[in-house]
Tab-separated table of C-alpha atoms and ligand atoms in Angstrom:
chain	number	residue	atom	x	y	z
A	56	UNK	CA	-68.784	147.174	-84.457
A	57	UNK	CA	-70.751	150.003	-86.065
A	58	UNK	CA	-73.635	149.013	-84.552
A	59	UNK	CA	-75.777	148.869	-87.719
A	60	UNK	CA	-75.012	151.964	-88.629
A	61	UNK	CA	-73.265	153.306	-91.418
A	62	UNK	CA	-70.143	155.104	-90.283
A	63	UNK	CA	-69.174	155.154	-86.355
A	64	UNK	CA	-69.864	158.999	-86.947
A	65	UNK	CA	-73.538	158.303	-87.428
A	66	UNK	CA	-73.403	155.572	-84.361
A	67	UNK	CA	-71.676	158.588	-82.261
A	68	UNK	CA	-74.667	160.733	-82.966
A	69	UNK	CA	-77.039	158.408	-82.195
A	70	UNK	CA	-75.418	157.568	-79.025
A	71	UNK	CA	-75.317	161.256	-77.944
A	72	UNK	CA	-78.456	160.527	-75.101
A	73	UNK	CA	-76.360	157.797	-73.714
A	74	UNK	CA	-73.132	159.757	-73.733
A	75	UNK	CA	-75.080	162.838	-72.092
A	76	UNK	CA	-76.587	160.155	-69.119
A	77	UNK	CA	-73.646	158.542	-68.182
A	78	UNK	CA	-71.842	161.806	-67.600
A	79	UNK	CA	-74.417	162.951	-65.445
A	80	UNK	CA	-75.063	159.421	-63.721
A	81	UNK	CA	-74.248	158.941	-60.223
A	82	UNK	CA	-73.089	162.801	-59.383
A	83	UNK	CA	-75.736	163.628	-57.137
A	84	UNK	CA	-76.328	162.222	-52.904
A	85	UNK	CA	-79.904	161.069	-52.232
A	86	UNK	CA	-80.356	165.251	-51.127
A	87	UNK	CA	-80.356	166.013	-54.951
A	88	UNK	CA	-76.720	167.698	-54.341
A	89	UNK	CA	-73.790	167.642	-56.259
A	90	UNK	CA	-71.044	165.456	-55.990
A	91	UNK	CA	-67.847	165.910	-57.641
A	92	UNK	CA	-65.486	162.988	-55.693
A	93	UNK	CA	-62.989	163.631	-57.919
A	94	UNK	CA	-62.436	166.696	-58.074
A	95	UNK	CA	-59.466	166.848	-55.512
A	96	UNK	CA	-58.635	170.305	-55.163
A	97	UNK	CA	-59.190	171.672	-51.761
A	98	UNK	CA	-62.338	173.213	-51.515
A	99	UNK	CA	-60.882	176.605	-50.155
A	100	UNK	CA	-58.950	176.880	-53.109
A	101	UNK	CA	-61.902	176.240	-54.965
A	102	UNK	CA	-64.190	178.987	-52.859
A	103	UNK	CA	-60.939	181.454	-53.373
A	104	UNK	CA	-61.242	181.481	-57.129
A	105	UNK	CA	-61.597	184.541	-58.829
A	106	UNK	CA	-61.492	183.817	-62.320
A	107	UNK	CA	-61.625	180.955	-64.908
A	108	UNK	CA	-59.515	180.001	-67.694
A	109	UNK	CA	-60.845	177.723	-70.176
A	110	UNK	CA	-58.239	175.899	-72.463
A	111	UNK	CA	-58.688	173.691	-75.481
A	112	UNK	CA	-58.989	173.195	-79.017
A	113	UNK	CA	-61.263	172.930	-82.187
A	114	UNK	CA	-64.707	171.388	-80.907
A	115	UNK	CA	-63.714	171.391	-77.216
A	116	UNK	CA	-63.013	174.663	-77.268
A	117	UNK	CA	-66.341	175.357	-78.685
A	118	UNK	CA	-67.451	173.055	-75.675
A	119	UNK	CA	-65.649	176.032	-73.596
A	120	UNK	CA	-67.615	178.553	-74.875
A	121	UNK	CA	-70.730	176.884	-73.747
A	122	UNK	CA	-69.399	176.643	-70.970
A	123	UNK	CA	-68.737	180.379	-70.213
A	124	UNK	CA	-71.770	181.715	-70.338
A	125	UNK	CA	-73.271	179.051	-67.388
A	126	UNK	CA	-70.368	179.154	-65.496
A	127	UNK	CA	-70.316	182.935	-65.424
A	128	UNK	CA	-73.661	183.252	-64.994
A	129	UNK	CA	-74.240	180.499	-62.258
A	130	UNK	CA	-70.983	181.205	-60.473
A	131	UNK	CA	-70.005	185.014	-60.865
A	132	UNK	CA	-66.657	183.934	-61.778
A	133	UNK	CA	-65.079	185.689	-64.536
A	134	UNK	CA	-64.324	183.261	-66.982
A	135	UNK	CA	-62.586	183.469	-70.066
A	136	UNK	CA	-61.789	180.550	-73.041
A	137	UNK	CA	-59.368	180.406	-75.049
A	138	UNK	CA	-57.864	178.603	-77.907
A	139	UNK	CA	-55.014	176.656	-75.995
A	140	UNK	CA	-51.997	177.023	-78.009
A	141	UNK	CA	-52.785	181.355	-78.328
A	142	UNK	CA	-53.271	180.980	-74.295
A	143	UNK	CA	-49.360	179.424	-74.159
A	144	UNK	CA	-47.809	181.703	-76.074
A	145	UNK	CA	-48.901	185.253	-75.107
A	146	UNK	CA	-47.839	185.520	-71.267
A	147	UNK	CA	-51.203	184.914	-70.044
A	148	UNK	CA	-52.147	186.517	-66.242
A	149	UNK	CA	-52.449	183.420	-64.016
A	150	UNK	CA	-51.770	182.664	-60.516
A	151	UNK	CA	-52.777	180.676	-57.737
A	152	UNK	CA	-56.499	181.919	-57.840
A	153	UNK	CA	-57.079	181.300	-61.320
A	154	UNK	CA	-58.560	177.993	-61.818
A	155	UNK	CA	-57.835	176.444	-65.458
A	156	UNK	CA	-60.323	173.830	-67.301
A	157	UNK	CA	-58.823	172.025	-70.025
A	158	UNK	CA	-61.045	170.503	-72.222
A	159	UNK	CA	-60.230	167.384	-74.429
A	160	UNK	CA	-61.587	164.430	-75.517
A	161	UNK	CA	-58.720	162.420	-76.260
A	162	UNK	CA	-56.752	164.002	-72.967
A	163	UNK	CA	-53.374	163.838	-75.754
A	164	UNK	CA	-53.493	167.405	-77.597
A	165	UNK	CA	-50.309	168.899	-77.504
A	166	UNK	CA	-51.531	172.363	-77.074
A	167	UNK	CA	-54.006	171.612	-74.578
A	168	UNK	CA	-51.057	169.907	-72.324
A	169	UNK	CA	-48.618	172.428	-72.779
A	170	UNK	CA	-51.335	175.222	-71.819
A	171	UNK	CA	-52.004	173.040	-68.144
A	172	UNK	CA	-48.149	173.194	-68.212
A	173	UNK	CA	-47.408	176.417	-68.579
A	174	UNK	CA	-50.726	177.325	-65.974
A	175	UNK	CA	-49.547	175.025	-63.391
A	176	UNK	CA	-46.166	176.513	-63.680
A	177	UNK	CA	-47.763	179.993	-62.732
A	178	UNK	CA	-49.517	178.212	-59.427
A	179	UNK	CA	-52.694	177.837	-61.150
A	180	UNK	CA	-54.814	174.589	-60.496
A	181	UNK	CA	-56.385	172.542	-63.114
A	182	UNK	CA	-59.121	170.627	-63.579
A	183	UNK	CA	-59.558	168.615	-66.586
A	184	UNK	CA	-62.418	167.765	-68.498
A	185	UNK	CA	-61.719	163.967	-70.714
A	186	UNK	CA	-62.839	161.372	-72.193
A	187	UNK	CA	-60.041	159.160	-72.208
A	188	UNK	CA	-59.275	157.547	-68.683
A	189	UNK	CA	-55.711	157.787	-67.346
A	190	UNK	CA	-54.630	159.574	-70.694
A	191	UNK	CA	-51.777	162.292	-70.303
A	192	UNK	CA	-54.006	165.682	-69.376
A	193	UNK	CA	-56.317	164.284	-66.643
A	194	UNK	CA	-52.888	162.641	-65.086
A	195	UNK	CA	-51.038	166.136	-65.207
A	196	UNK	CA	-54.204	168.087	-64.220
A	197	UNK	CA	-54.811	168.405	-60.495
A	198	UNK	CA	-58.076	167.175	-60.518
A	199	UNK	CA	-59.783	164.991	-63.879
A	200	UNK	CA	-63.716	165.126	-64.319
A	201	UNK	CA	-64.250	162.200	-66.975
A	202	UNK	CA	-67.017	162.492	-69.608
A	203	UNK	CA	-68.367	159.034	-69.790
A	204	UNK	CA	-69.279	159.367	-73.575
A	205	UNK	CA	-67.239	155.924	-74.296
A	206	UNK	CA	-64.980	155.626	-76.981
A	207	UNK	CA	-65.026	158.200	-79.569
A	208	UNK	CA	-63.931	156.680	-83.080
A	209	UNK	CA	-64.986	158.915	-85.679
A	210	UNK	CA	-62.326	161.677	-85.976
A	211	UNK	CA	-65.130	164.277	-86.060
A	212	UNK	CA	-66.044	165.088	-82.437
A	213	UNK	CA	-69.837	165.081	-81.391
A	214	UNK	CA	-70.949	162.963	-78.609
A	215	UNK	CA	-68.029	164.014	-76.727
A	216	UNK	CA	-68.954	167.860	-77.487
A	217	UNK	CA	-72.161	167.142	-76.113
A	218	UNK	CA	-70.260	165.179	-72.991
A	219	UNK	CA	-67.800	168.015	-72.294
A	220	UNK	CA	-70.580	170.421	-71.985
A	221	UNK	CA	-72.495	168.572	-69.781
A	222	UNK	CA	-69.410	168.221	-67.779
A	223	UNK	CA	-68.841	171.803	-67.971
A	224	UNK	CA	-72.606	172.492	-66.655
A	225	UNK	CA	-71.482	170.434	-63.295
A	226	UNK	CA	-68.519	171.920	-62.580
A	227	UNK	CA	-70.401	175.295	-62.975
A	228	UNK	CA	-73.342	174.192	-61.128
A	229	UNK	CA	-70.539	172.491	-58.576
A	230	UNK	CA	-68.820	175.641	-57.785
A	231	UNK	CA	-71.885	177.480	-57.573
A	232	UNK	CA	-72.958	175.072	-54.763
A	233	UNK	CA	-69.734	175.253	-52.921
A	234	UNK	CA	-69.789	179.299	-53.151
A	235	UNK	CA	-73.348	179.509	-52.153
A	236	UNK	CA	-73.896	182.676	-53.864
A	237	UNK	CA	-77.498	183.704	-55.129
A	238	UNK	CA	-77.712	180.978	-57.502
A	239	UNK	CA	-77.709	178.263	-54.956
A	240	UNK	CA	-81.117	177.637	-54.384
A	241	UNK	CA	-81.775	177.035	-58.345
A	242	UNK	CA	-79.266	174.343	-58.565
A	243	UNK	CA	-81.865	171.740	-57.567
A	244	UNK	CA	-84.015	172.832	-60.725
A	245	UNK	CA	-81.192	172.949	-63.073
A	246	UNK	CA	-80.034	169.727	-61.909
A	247	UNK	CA	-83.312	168.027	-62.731
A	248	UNK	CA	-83.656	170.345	-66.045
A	249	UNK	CA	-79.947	168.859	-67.428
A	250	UNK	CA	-81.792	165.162	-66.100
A	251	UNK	CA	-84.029	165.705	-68.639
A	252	UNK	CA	-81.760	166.665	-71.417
A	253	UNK	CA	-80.794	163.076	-72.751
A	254	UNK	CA	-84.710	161.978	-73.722
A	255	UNK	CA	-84.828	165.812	-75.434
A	256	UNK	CA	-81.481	164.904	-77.549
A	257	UNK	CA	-83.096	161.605	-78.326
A	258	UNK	CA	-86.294	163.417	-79.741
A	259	UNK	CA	-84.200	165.351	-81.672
A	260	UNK	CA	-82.446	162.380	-83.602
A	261	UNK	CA	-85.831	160.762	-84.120
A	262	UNK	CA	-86.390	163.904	-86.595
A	263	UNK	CA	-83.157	163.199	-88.205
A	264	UNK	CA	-84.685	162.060	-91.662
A	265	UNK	CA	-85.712	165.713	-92.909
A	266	UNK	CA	-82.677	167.064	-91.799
A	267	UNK	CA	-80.902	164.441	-93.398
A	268	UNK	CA	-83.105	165.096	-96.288
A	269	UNK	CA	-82.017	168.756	-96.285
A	270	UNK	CA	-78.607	167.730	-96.597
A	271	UNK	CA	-78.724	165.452	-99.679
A	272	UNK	CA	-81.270	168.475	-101.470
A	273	UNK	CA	-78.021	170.500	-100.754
A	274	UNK	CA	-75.019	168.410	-101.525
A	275	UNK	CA	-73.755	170.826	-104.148
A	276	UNK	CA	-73.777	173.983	-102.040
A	277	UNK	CA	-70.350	175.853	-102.127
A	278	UNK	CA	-70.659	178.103	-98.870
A	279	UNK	CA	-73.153	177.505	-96.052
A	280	UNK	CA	-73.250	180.483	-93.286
A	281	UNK	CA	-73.843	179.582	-89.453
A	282	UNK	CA	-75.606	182.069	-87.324
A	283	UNK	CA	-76.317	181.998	-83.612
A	284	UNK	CA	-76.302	184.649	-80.595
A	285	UNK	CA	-74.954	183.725	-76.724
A	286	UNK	CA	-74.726	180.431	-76.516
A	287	UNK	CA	-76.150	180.022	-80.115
A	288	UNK	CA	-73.007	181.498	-81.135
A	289	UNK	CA	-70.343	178.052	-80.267
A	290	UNK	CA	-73.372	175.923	-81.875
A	291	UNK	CA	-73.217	178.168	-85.144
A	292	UNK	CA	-69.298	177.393	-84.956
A	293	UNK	CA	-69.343	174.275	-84.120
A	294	UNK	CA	-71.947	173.596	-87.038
A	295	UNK	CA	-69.665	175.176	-89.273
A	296	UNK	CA	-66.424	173.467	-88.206
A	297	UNK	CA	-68.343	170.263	-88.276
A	298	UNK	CA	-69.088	170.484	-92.600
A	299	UNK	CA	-65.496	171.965	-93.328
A	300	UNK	CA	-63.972	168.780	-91.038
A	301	UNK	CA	-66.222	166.429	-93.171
A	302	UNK	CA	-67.728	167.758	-95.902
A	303	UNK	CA	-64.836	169.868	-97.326
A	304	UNK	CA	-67.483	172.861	-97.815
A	305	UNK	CA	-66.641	176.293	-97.066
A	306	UNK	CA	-68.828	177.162	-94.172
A	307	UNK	CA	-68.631	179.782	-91.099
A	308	UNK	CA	-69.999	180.631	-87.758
A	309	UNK	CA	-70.865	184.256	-87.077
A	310	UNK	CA	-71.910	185.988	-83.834
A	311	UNK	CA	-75.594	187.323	-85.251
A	312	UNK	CA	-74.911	190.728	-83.680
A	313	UNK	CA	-72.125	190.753	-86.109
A	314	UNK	CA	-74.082	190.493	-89.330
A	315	UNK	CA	-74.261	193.907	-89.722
A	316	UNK	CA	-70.422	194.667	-89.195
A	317	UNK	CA	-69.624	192.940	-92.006
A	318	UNK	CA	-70.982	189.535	-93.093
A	319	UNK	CA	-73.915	190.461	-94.174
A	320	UNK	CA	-72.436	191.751	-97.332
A	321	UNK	CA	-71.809	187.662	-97.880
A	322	UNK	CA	-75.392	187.150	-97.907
A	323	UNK	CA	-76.648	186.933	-102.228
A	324	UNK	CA	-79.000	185.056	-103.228
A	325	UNK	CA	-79.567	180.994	-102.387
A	326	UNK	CA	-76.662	181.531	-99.772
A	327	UNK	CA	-77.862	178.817	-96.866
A	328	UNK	CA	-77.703	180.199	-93.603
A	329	UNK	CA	-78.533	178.482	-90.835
A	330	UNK	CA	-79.940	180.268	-87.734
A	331	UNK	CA	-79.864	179.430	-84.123
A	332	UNK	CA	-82.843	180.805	-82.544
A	333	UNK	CA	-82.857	181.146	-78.827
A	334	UNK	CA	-85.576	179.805	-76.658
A	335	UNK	CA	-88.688	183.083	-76.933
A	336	UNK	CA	-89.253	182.265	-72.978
A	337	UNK	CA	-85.471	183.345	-72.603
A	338	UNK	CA	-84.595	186.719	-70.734
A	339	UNK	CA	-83.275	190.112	-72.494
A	340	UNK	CA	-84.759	189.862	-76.068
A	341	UNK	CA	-82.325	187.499	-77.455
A	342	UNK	CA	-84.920	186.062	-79.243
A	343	UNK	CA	-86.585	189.169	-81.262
A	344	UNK	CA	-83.199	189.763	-81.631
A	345	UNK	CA	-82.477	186.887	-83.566
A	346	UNK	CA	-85.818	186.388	-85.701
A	347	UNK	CA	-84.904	190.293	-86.969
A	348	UNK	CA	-81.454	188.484	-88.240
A	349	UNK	CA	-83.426	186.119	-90.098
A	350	UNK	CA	-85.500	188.652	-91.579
A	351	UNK	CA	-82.487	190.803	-92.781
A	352	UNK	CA	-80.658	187.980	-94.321
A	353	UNK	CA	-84.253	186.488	-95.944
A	354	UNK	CA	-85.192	189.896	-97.177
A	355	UNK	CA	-81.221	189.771	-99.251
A	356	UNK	CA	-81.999	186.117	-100.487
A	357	UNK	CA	-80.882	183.592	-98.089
A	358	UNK	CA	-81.811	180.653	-98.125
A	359	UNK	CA	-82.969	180.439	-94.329
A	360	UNK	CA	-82.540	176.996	-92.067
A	361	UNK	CA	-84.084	177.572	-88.808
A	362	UNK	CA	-83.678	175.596	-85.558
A	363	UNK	CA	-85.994	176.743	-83.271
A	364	UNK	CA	-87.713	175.814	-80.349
A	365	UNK	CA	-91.072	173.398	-80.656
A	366	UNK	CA	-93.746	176.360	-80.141
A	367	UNK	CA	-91.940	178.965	-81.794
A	368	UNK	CA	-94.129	180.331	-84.526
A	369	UNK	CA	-92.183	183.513	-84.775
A	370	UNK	CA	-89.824	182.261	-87.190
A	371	UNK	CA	-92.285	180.539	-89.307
A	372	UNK	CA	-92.445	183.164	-91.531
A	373	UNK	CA	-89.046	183.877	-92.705
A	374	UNK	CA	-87.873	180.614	-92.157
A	375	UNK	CA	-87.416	178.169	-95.638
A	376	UNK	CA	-86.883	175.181	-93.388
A	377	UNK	CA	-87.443	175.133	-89.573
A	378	UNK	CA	-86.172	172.288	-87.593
A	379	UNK	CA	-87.713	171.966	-83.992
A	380	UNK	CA	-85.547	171.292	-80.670
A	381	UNK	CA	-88.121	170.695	-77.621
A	382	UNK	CA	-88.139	173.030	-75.087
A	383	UNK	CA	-84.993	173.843	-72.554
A	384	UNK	CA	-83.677	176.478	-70.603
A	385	UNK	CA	-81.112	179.015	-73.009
A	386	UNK	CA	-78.511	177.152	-70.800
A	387	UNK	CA	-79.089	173.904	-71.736
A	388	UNK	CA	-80.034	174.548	-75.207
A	389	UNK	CA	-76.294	173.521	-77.100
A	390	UNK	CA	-77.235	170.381	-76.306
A	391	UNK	CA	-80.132	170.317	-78.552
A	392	UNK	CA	-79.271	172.481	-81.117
A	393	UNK	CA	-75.954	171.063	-82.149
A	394	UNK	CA	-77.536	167.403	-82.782
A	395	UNK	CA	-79.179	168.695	-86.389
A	396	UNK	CA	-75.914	170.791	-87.235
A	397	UNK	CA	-73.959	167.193	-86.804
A	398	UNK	CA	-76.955	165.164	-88.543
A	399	UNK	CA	-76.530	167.252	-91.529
A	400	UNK	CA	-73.007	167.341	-92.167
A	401	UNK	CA	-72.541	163.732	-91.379
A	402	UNK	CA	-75.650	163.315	-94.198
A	403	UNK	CA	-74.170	165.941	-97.123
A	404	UNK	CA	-70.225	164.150	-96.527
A	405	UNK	CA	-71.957	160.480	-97.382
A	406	UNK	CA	-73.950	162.174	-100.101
A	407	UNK	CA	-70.569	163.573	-101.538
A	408	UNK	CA	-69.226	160.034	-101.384
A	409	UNK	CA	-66.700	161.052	-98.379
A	410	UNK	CA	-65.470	158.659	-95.957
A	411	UNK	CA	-67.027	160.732	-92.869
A	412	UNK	CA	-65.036	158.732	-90.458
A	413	UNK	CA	-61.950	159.603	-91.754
A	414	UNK	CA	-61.509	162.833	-93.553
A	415	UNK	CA	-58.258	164.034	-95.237
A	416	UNK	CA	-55.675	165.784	-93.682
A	417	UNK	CA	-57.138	165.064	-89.680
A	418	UNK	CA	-56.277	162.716	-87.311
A	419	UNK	CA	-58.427	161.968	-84.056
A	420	UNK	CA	-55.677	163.368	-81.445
A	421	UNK	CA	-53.168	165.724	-82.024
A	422	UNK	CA	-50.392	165.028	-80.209
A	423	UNK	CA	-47.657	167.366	-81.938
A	424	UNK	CA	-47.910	171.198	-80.809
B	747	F6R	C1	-63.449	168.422	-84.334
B	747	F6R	C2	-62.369	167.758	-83.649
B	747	F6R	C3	-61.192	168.557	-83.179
B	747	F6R	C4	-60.930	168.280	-81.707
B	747	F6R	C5	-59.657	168.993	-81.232
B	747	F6R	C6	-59.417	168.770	-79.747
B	747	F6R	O1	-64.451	167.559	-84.695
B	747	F6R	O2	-62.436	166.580	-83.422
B	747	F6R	O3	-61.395	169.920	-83.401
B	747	F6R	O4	-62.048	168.689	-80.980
B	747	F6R	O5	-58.557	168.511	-81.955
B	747	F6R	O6	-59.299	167.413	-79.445
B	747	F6R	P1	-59.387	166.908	-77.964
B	747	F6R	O7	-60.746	167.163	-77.443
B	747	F6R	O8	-59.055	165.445	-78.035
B	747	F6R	O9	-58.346	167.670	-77.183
């Protein structure tokens, strides 16, 4: 049932093209617009929204912060995410104009629920974003957009990450369409760019022996450092969440603009850090931004692990290892730059001897608050 592969984490992985497809398949008419069918809230109370609430936990809510920065920037709405059990318990501002997105795989985290709860007790509607059909959250929601990743064994989340984002990206692009504000007329192009996506994540696995390599050359490392800017930033989390979860290695995600607030003074060294560089045909410097990062942390003795775009020859030279994503827009990019992050921790857990599947202390859905 594995598929040939060693752990269902590893056949998760592998699936993640499929998983990203099928979420997108079928969700556009023959005019190349967007369909959302089940999204059933009226579409007036969907033009009257004025601000976004994103709710949900571990990975998904790193899904959520993906999912910020399109929404926001395709929609104009204000959008905010937040870890789902802090959003329940500190008297949030909601009402009937806020629209909430709970994210979740399984659709049975306690926190998550009780979050749409407590939002649909303050009018708000809610749209939820699973992976489990008819499980509790999409029932409760008003409105369920399934990610059609297919089962998700491994307790360790990744094709569904990659599932919920691409979710996310609709509902953005959705609401953007219905709006018509001044992002209307690039929804076409987008649309066809996120079409694309799935043969890009599959080009990315078929360089999964060096990274795997990587991993087993640094099975003995006792901290490893994630860095990443806008929506580099969730993938650096994400990448770190993804070893502790597994791998049982101290690791952490850092904003890069945040280096020199404080964790830099981590940085000795052989300390692996691995960077998230943005896309150099993005807008506002992001990129220069980022390669100066790597040369701060290089010139203190990191250990530098680069994932950077194919073309990129900026980072070459502070860079100890590079590993190349193909070309996408900064959007879209989380969906190539995670795949390597999951690759390697999946790699250094089996090279520790760890059940990856399975690891201590987690199950797969939380259902007790
Ligand atoms: C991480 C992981 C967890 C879940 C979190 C939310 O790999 O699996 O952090 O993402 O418990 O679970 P769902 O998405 O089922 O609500």
């Amino acid at each position: 049932e594995k598929g040939g592969f060693p752990s269902f984490m590893e056949k998760e992985i592998n699936e993640q093209p499929m998983a990203v497809e099928q979420t997108l398949m079928g969700r556009t008419d023959p005019e190349g617009n967007l369909v959302l069918d089940e999204l059933k809230i009226d579409e007036s109370v969907l033009r009257a929204v004025d601000k976004i609430v994103v709710v949900a936990c571990g990975t998904a809510a790193y899904a959520g912060q993906v999912a910020r920065y399109a929404i926001e920037h395709w929609c104009r709405i204000p959008t905010e995410v937040e870890l789902a059990h802090e959003f329940r318990y500190r008297d949030p501002i909601v009402d009937e104009r806020t629209l909430v997105v709970a994210l979740s795989q399984s659709g049975e985290t306690m926190d998550t629920l009780m979050a749409v709860r407590h939002a649909q007790e303050q009018g708000a509607k809610v749209v939820a974003i699973c992976n489990t059909n008819g499980s509790t959250i999409p029932r409760e929601a008003d409105a369920a957009l399934y990610t059609h990743a297919g089962p998700e064994i491994a307790v360790a989340s990744t094709k569904a990450f990659l599932a919920q984002i691409t979710a996310a990206y609709l509902l953005g692009l959705y609401l953007a369409q219905l709006r018509g504000n001044k992002y209307k007329d690039e929804i076409a192009g987008i649309l066809a760019e996120l079409e694309a996506m799935p043969a890009k994540i599959q080009a990315v696995i078929d360089t999964q022996d060096q990274v795997k390599s990587l991993a087993q050359q640094m099975k003995d490392a006792a901290s490893v450092l994630f860095l990443g800017r806008h929506v580099g930033y969730p993938v650096a989390l994400e990448g770190a969440l993804k070893l502790k979860e597994i791998a049982y290695i101290h690791a952490e995600g850092f904003a890069a603009g945040e280096l020199k607030h404080g964790p830099i003074a981590l940085i000795e060294e052989g300390q692996p850090v691995f960077v998230i560089v943005p896309s150099p045909r993005g807008r506002d410097s992001l990129h220069a931004k980022v390669v100066s990062n790597i040369q701060e942390i290089r010139a203190r003795g990191a250990v530098t692990i680069v994932i950077a775009e194919e073309g990129d020859e900026a980072v070459a030279d502070y860079a100890n290892h590079v590993f190349r994503v193909p070309q996408a827009p900064t959007l879209l990019q989380p969906l190539l730059a995670t795949v390597p992050l999951q690759i390697f921790a999946c790699e250094l857990a089996t090279a520790k001897g760890y059940d990856v599947d399975q690891p201590r202390n987690l199950a797969k859905s939380v259902t007790v608050e």
